[in-house]
XYZ file of C-alpha atoms in Angstrom:
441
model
C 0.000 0.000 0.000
C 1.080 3.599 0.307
C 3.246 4.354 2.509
C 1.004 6.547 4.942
C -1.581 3.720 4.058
C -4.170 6.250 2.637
C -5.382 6.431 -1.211
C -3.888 8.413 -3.404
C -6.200 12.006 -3.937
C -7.863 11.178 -7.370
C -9.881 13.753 -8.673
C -14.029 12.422 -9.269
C -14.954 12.064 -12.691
C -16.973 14.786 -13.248
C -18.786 15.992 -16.608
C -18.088 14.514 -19.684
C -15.394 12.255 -20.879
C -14.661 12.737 -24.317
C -13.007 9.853 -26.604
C -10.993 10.881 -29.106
C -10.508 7.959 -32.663
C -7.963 8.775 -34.514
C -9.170 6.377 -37.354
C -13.068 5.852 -38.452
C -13.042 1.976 -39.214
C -13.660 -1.472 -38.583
C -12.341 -1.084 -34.784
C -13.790 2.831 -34.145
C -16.810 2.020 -35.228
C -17.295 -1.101 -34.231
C -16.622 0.362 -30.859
C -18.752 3.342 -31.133
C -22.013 0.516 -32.195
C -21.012 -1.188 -29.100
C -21.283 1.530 -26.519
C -24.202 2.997 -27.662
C -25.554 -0.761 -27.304
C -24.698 -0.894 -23.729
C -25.852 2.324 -23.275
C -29.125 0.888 -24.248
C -29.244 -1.845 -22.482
C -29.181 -3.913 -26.124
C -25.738 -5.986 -24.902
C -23.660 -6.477 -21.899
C -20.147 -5.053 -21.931
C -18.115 -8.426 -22.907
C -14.885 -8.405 -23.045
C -14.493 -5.475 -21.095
C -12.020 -5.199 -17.809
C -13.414 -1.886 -16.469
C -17.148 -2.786 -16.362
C -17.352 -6.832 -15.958
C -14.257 -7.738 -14.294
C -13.721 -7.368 -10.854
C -10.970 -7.165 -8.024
C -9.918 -9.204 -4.856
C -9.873 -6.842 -1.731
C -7.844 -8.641 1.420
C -7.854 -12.260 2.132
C -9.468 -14.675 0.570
C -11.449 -15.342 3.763
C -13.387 -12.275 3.458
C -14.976 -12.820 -0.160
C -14.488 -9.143 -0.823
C -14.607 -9.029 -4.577
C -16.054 -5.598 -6.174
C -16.249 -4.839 -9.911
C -13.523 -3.164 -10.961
C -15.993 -0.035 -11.263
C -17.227 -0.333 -8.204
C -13.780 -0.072 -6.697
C -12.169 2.704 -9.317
C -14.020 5.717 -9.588
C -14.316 5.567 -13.667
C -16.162 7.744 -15.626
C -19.881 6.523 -16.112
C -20.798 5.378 -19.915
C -23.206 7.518 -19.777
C -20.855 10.440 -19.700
C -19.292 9.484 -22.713
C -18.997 11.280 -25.947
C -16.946 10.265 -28.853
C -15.186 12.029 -31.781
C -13.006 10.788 -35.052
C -10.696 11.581 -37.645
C -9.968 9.794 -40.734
C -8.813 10.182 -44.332
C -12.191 9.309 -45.775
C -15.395 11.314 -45.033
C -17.766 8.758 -44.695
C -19.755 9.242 -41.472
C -19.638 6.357 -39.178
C -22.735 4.561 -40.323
C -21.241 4.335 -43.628
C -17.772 3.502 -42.261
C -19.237 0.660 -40.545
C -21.120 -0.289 -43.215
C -18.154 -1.013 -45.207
C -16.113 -2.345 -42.731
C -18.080 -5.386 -42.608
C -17.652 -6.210 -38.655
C -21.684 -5.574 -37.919
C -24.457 -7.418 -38.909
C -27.531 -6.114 -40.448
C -29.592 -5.918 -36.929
C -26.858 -4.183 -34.679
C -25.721 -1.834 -37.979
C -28.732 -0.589 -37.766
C -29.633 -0.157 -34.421
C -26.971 1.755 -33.908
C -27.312 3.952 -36.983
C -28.104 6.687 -35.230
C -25.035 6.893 -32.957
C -22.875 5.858 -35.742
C -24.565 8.407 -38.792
C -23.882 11.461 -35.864
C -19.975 11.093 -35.986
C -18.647 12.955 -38.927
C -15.093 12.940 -38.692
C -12.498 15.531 -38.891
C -10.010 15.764 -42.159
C -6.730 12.893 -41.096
C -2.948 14.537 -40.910
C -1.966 11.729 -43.514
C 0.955 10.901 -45.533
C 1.365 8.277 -48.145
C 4.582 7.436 -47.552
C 3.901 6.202 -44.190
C 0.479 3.889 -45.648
C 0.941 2.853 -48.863
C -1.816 1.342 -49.601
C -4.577 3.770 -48.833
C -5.328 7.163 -50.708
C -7.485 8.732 -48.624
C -8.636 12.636 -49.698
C -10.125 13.724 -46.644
C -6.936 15.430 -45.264
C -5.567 18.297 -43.834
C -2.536 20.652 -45.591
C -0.267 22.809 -44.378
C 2.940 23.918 -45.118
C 5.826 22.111 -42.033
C 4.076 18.956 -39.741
C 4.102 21.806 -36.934
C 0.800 23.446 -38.757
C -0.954 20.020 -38.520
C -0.051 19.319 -34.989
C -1.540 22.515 -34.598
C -4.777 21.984 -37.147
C -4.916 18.778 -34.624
C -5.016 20.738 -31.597
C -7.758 23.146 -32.881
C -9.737 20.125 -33.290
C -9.674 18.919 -29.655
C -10.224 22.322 -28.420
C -13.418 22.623 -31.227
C -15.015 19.046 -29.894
C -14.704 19.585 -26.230
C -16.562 23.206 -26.997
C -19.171 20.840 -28.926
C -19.491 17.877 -26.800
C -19.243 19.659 -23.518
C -16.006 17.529 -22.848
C -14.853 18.195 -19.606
C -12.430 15.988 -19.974
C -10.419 14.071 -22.948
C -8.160 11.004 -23.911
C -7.181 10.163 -27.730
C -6.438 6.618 -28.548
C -4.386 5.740 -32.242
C -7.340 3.351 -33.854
C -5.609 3.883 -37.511
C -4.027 1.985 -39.704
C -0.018 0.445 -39.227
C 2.633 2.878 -40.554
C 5.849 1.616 -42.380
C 8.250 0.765 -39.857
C 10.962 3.181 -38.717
C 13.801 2.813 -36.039
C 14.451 5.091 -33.514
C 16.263 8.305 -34.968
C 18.174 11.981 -33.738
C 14.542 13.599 -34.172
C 13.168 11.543 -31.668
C 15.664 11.334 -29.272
C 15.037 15.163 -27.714
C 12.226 17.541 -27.680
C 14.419 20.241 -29.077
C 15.098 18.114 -31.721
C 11.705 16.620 -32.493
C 10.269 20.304 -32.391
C 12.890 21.593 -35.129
C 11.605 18.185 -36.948
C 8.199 19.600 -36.839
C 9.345 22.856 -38.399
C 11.010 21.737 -40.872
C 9.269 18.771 -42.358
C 11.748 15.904 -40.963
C 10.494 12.720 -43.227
C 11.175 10.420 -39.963
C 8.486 11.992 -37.960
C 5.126 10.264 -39.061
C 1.521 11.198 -38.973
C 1.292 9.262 -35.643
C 3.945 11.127 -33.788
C 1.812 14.325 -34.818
C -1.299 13.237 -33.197
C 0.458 12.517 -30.431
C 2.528 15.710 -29.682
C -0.681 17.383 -30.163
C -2.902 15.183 -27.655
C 0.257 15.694 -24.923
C 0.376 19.417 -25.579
C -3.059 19.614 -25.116
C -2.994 17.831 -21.790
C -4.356 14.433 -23.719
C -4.192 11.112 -22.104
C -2.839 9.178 -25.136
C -2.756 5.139 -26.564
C -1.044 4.015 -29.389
C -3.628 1.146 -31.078
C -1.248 -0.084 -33.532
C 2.861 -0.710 -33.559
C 3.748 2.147 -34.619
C 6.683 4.160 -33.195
C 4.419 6.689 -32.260
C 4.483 7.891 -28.465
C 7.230 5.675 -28.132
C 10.026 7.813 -28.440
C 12.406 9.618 -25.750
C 10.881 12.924 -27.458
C 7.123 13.035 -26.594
C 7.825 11.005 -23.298
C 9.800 14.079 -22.251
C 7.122 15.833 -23.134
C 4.339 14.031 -21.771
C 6.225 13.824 -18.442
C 6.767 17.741 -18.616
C 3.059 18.344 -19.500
C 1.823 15.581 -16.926
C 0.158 13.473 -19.246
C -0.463 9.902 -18.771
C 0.725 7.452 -22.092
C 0.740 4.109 -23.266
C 1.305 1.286 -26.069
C 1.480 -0.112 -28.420
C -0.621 -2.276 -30.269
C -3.668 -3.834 -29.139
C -3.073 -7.329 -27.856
C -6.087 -9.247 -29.964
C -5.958 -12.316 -31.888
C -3.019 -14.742 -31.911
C -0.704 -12.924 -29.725
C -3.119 -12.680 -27.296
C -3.253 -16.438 -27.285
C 0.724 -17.131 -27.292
C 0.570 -14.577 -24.149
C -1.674 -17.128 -23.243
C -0.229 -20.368 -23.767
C 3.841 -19.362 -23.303
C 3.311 -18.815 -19.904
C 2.104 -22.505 -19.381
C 4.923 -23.733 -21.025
C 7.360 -22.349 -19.278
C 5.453 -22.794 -15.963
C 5.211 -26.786 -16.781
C 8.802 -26.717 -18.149
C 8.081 -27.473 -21.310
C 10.873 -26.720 -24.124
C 10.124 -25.498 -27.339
C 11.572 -25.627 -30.919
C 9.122 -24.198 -32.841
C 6.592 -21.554 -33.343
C 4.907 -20.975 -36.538
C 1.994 -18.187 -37.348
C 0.360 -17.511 -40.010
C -2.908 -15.493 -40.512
C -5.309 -14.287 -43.185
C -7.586 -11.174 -42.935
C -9.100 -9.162 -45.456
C -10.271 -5.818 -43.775
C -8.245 -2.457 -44.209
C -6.081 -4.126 -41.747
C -5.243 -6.724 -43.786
C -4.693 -4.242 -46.949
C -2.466 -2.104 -45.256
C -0.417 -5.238 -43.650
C 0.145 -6.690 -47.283
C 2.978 -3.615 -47.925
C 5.847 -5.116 -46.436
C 6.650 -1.633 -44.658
C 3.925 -2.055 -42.654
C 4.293 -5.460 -41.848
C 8.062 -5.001 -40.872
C 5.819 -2.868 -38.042
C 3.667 -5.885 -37.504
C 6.323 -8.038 -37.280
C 8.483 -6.598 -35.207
C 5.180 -6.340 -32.529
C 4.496 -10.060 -32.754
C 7.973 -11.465 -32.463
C 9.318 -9.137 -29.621
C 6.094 -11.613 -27.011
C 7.905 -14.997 -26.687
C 11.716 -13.975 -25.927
C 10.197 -11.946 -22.444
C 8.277 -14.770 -21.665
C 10.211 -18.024 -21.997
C 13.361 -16.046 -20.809
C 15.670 -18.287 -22.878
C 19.255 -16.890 -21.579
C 17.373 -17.911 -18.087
C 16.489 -21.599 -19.791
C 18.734 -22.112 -22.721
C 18.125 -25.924 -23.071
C 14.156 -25.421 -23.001
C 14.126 -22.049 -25.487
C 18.121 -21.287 -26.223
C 17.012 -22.421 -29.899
C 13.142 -21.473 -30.840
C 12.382 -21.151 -34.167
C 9.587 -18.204 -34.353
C 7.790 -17.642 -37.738
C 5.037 -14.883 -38.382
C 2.909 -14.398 -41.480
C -0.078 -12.182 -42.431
C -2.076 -12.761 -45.293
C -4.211 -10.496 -46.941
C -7.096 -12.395 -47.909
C -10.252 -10.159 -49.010
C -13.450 -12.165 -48.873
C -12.722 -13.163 -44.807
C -13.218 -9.403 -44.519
C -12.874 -8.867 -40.324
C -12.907 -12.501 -39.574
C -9.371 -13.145 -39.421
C -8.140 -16.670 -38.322
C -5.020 -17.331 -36.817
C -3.165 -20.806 -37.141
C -0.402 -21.975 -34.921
C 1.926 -24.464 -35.070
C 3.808 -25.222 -32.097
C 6.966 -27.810 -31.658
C 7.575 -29.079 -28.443
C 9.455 -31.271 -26.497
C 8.993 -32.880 -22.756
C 10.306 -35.829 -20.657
C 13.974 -37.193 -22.464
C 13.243 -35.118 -25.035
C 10.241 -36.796 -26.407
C 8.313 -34.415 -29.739
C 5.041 -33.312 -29.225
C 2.857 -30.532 -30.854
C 0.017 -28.279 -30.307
C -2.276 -27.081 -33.071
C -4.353 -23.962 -32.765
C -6.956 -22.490 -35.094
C -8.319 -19.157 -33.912
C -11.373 -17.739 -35.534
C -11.414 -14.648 -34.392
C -12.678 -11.015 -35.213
C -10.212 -8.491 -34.771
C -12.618 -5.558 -34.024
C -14.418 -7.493 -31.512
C -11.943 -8.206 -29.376
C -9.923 -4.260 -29.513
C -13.426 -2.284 -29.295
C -13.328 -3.550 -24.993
C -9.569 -2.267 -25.340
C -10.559 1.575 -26.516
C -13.281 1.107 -23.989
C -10.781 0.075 -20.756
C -7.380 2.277 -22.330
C -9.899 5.394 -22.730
C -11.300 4.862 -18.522
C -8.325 4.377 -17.398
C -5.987 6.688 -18.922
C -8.568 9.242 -17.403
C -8.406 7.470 -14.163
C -4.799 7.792 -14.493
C -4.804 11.470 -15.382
C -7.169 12.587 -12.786
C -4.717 10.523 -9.699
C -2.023 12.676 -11.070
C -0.151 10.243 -13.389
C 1.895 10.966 -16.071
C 4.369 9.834 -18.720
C 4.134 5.875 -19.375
C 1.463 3.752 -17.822
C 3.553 0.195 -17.607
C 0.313 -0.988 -15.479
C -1.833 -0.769 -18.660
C 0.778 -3.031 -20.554
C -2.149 -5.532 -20.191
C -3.513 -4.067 -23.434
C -0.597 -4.836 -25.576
C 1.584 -6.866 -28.054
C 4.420 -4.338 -27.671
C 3.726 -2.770 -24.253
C 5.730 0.510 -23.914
C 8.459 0.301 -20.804
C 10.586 3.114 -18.764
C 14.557 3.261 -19.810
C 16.333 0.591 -19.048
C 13.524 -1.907 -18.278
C 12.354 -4.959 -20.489
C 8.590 -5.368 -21.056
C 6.166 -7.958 -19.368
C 4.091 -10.228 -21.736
C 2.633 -12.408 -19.732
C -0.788 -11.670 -19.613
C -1.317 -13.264 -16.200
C 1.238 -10.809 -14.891
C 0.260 -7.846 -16.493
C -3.082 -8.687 -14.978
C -1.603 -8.519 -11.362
C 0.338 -5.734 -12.318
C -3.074 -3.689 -13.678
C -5.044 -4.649 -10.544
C -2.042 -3.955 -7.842
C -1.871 -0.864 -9.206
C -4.850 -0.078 -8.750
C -4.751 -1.485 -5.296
C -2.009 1.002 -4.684
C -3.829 3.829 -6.027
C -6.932 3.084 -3.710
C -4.948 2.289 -0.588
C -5.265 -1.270 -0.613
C -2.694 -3.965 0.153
C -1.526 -5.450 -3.175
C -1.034 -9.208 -3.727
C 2.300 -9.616 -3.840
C 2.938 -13.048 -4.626
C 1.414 -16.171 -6.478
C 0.477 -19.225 -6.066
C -3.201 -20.035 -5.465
C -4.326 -16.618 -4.424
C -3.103 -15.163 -7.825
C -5.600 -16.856 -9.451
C -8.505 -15.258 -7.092
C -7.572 -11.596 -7.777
């Protein structure tokens, strides 16, 4: 707990919460259909942490287990109000209505909701997505005018909405990868970038220097670079502004943060993993440029190397074989499936193998993930937070770290991690070890 053993002074949750998309498709709308259908009592909020999950308070004796937003004081869904940009100018009925995720009954139940977000003009370049050509866009002549364009924008929807309050999460598509360069290393020099039209700083790095300047809670969707840079860390720790990424954990990385961790735990070695997937939404389209895929890539491989530990357990991982495809595939539209095939080896070295086949819909499972980053990044911003919010690594295939430090993927510890935290926060002792209580948190 603390240590005077009192809560930390969290600011209530009043007026509106605003929700920022930067990105109008398959995932933004899908999660904008959603909330209006729990809003309506239409659906119960599966999937999601903040409003089904709940939280172990004490011993196990004392059966003291609240929901999560019973415990946290997170804004109310009722308070919520949601805006978008995006390179196209459909509205979000018609964005959803291409993206394919809906059926014809909840499309058009939510019409409504989705038809009343028209979204603001997209800072885009091509270079960074090749394979979209979105129109819809702002101009201006250095990146600095567009981080500023951007920050008109959140100042114009909070005067709309009646925002009181705001968080931006990066729903939009993978950029071409980029490693870490001088403009991203400083403020000063990131700032001189944005004056003068550096090529290394991409559209995503934009939206984020001008979420953090406006005092924007921020969450980077997808593996870009992004907020992930020494730059707009020192600047989100300057401004006090909670971050965190990147790239939602959905789909078959959320299922080897699943299954590595028994492995390991059972002592299990492993020779081989092999992924491959097919997907045919915009996600899939912009994945099929190998630019963007290096992104991808780099995302998936980085999960099984912090789990198994293999300098830890050389003769069980020293030599894994890791493999990861994506195939676009257009007429599986947003039902992706994953296949797995896993080599491995037990007692005197015996061959075994493990087969998976997810069919799984990518929107579904990262709408819950806007829904949980979004209330708790303004959780986090109203306790006083700021700079990188490790706690919410939970959410992600590449979870952003602190200098220095190597990221957690095992989902079962970045679940204790989430919850302790929020333990802390509240003034509660956190579980500090495992064993059978860790699985009653």
């Amino acid at each position: 707990m603390t240590p005077t053993g009192k809560a930390i002074d969290v600011a209530k949750p009043e007026g509106k919460l605003g929700i920022l998309l930067v990105g109008l498709g398959a995932i933004s709308t899908t999660f904008i259909a959603g909330l209006d259908a729990i809003k309506t009592g239409r659906t119960k909020p599966f999937g999601s942490l903040t409003q089904m999950g709940t939280i172990r308070l004490g011993k196990r004796t004392e059966h003291n287990n609240p929901h999560l937003n019973d415990f946290v004081p997170l804004a109310n869904l009722e308070d919520v109000v949601v805006g978008a940009w995006d390179i196209f100018e459909d509205d979000g009925y018609v964005a959803a209505s291409k993206a394919g995720v809906l059926n014809t009954t909840d499309l058009e139940a939510a019409r409504s909701a989705l038809a009343a977000i028209k979204p603001m003009r997209g800072a885009f370049d091509r270079e960074w997505v090749k394979r979209l050509d979105g129109k819809y866009i702002k101009t201006g002549k250095t990146k600095r005018d567009l981080a500023n364009q951007i920050m008109d924008d959140i100042k114009n929807f909070e005067k709309q909405s009646g925002a009181a309050r705001t968080v931006m999460v990066w729903c939009a598509s993978t950029e071409v990868f980029t490693p870490m360069c001088d403009v991203h290393k400083t403020l000063a020099n990131f700032e001189k970038g944005l004056d003068e039209n550096d090529p290394k700083i991409a559209p995503s790095m934009i939206y984020a220097y001008a979420a953090i300047k406006s005092g924007v809670p921020y969450a980077n969707g997808a593996p870009n670079l992004s907020v992930d840079t020494p730059a707009l860390q020192e600047l989100a720790n300057e401004h006090r502004v909670p971050i965190c990424g990147k790239d939602f954990k959905t789909g078959q990385t959320l299922m080897k943060t699943i299954l590595a961790p028994g492995l390991r735990s059972r002592l299990l070695g492993l020779n081989g993993w092999f992924s491959t997937n097919i997907l045919g939404n915009r996600d899939g389209e912009v994945l099929d440029d190998p630019g963007s895929f290096k992104s991808k890539e780099e995302s998936k491989l980085s999960v099984l190397d912090t789990i198994l530990q293999p300098e830890i357990n050389p003769d069980l991982y020293g030599n894994v074989y890791h493999k990861v495809r994506i195939n676009y595939y257009p007429p599986r539209g947003d039902a992706k499936e994953g296949w797995d095939n896993i080599d491995i080896f037990g007692w005197m070295g015996y061959p075994m193998q493990i087969k998976v086949d997810f069919l799984c819909r990518d929107s579904i499972l990262a709408a819950p993930l806007v829904l949980d980053l979004a209330l708790f990044l303004d959780f986090a911003k109203r306790a006083k937070l700021r700079g990188i919010q490790e706690w919410l690594s939970y959410y992600f295939k590449s979870p952003m770290v602190g200098e220095g430090l190597y990221p957690e993927h095992n989902l079962f510890i970045q679940e204790m991690k989430l919850k302790n935290t929020l333990r802390y926060i509240m003034g509660e002792e956190p579980i500090t070890h495992l064993g059978t209580e860790y699985y009653n948190m």
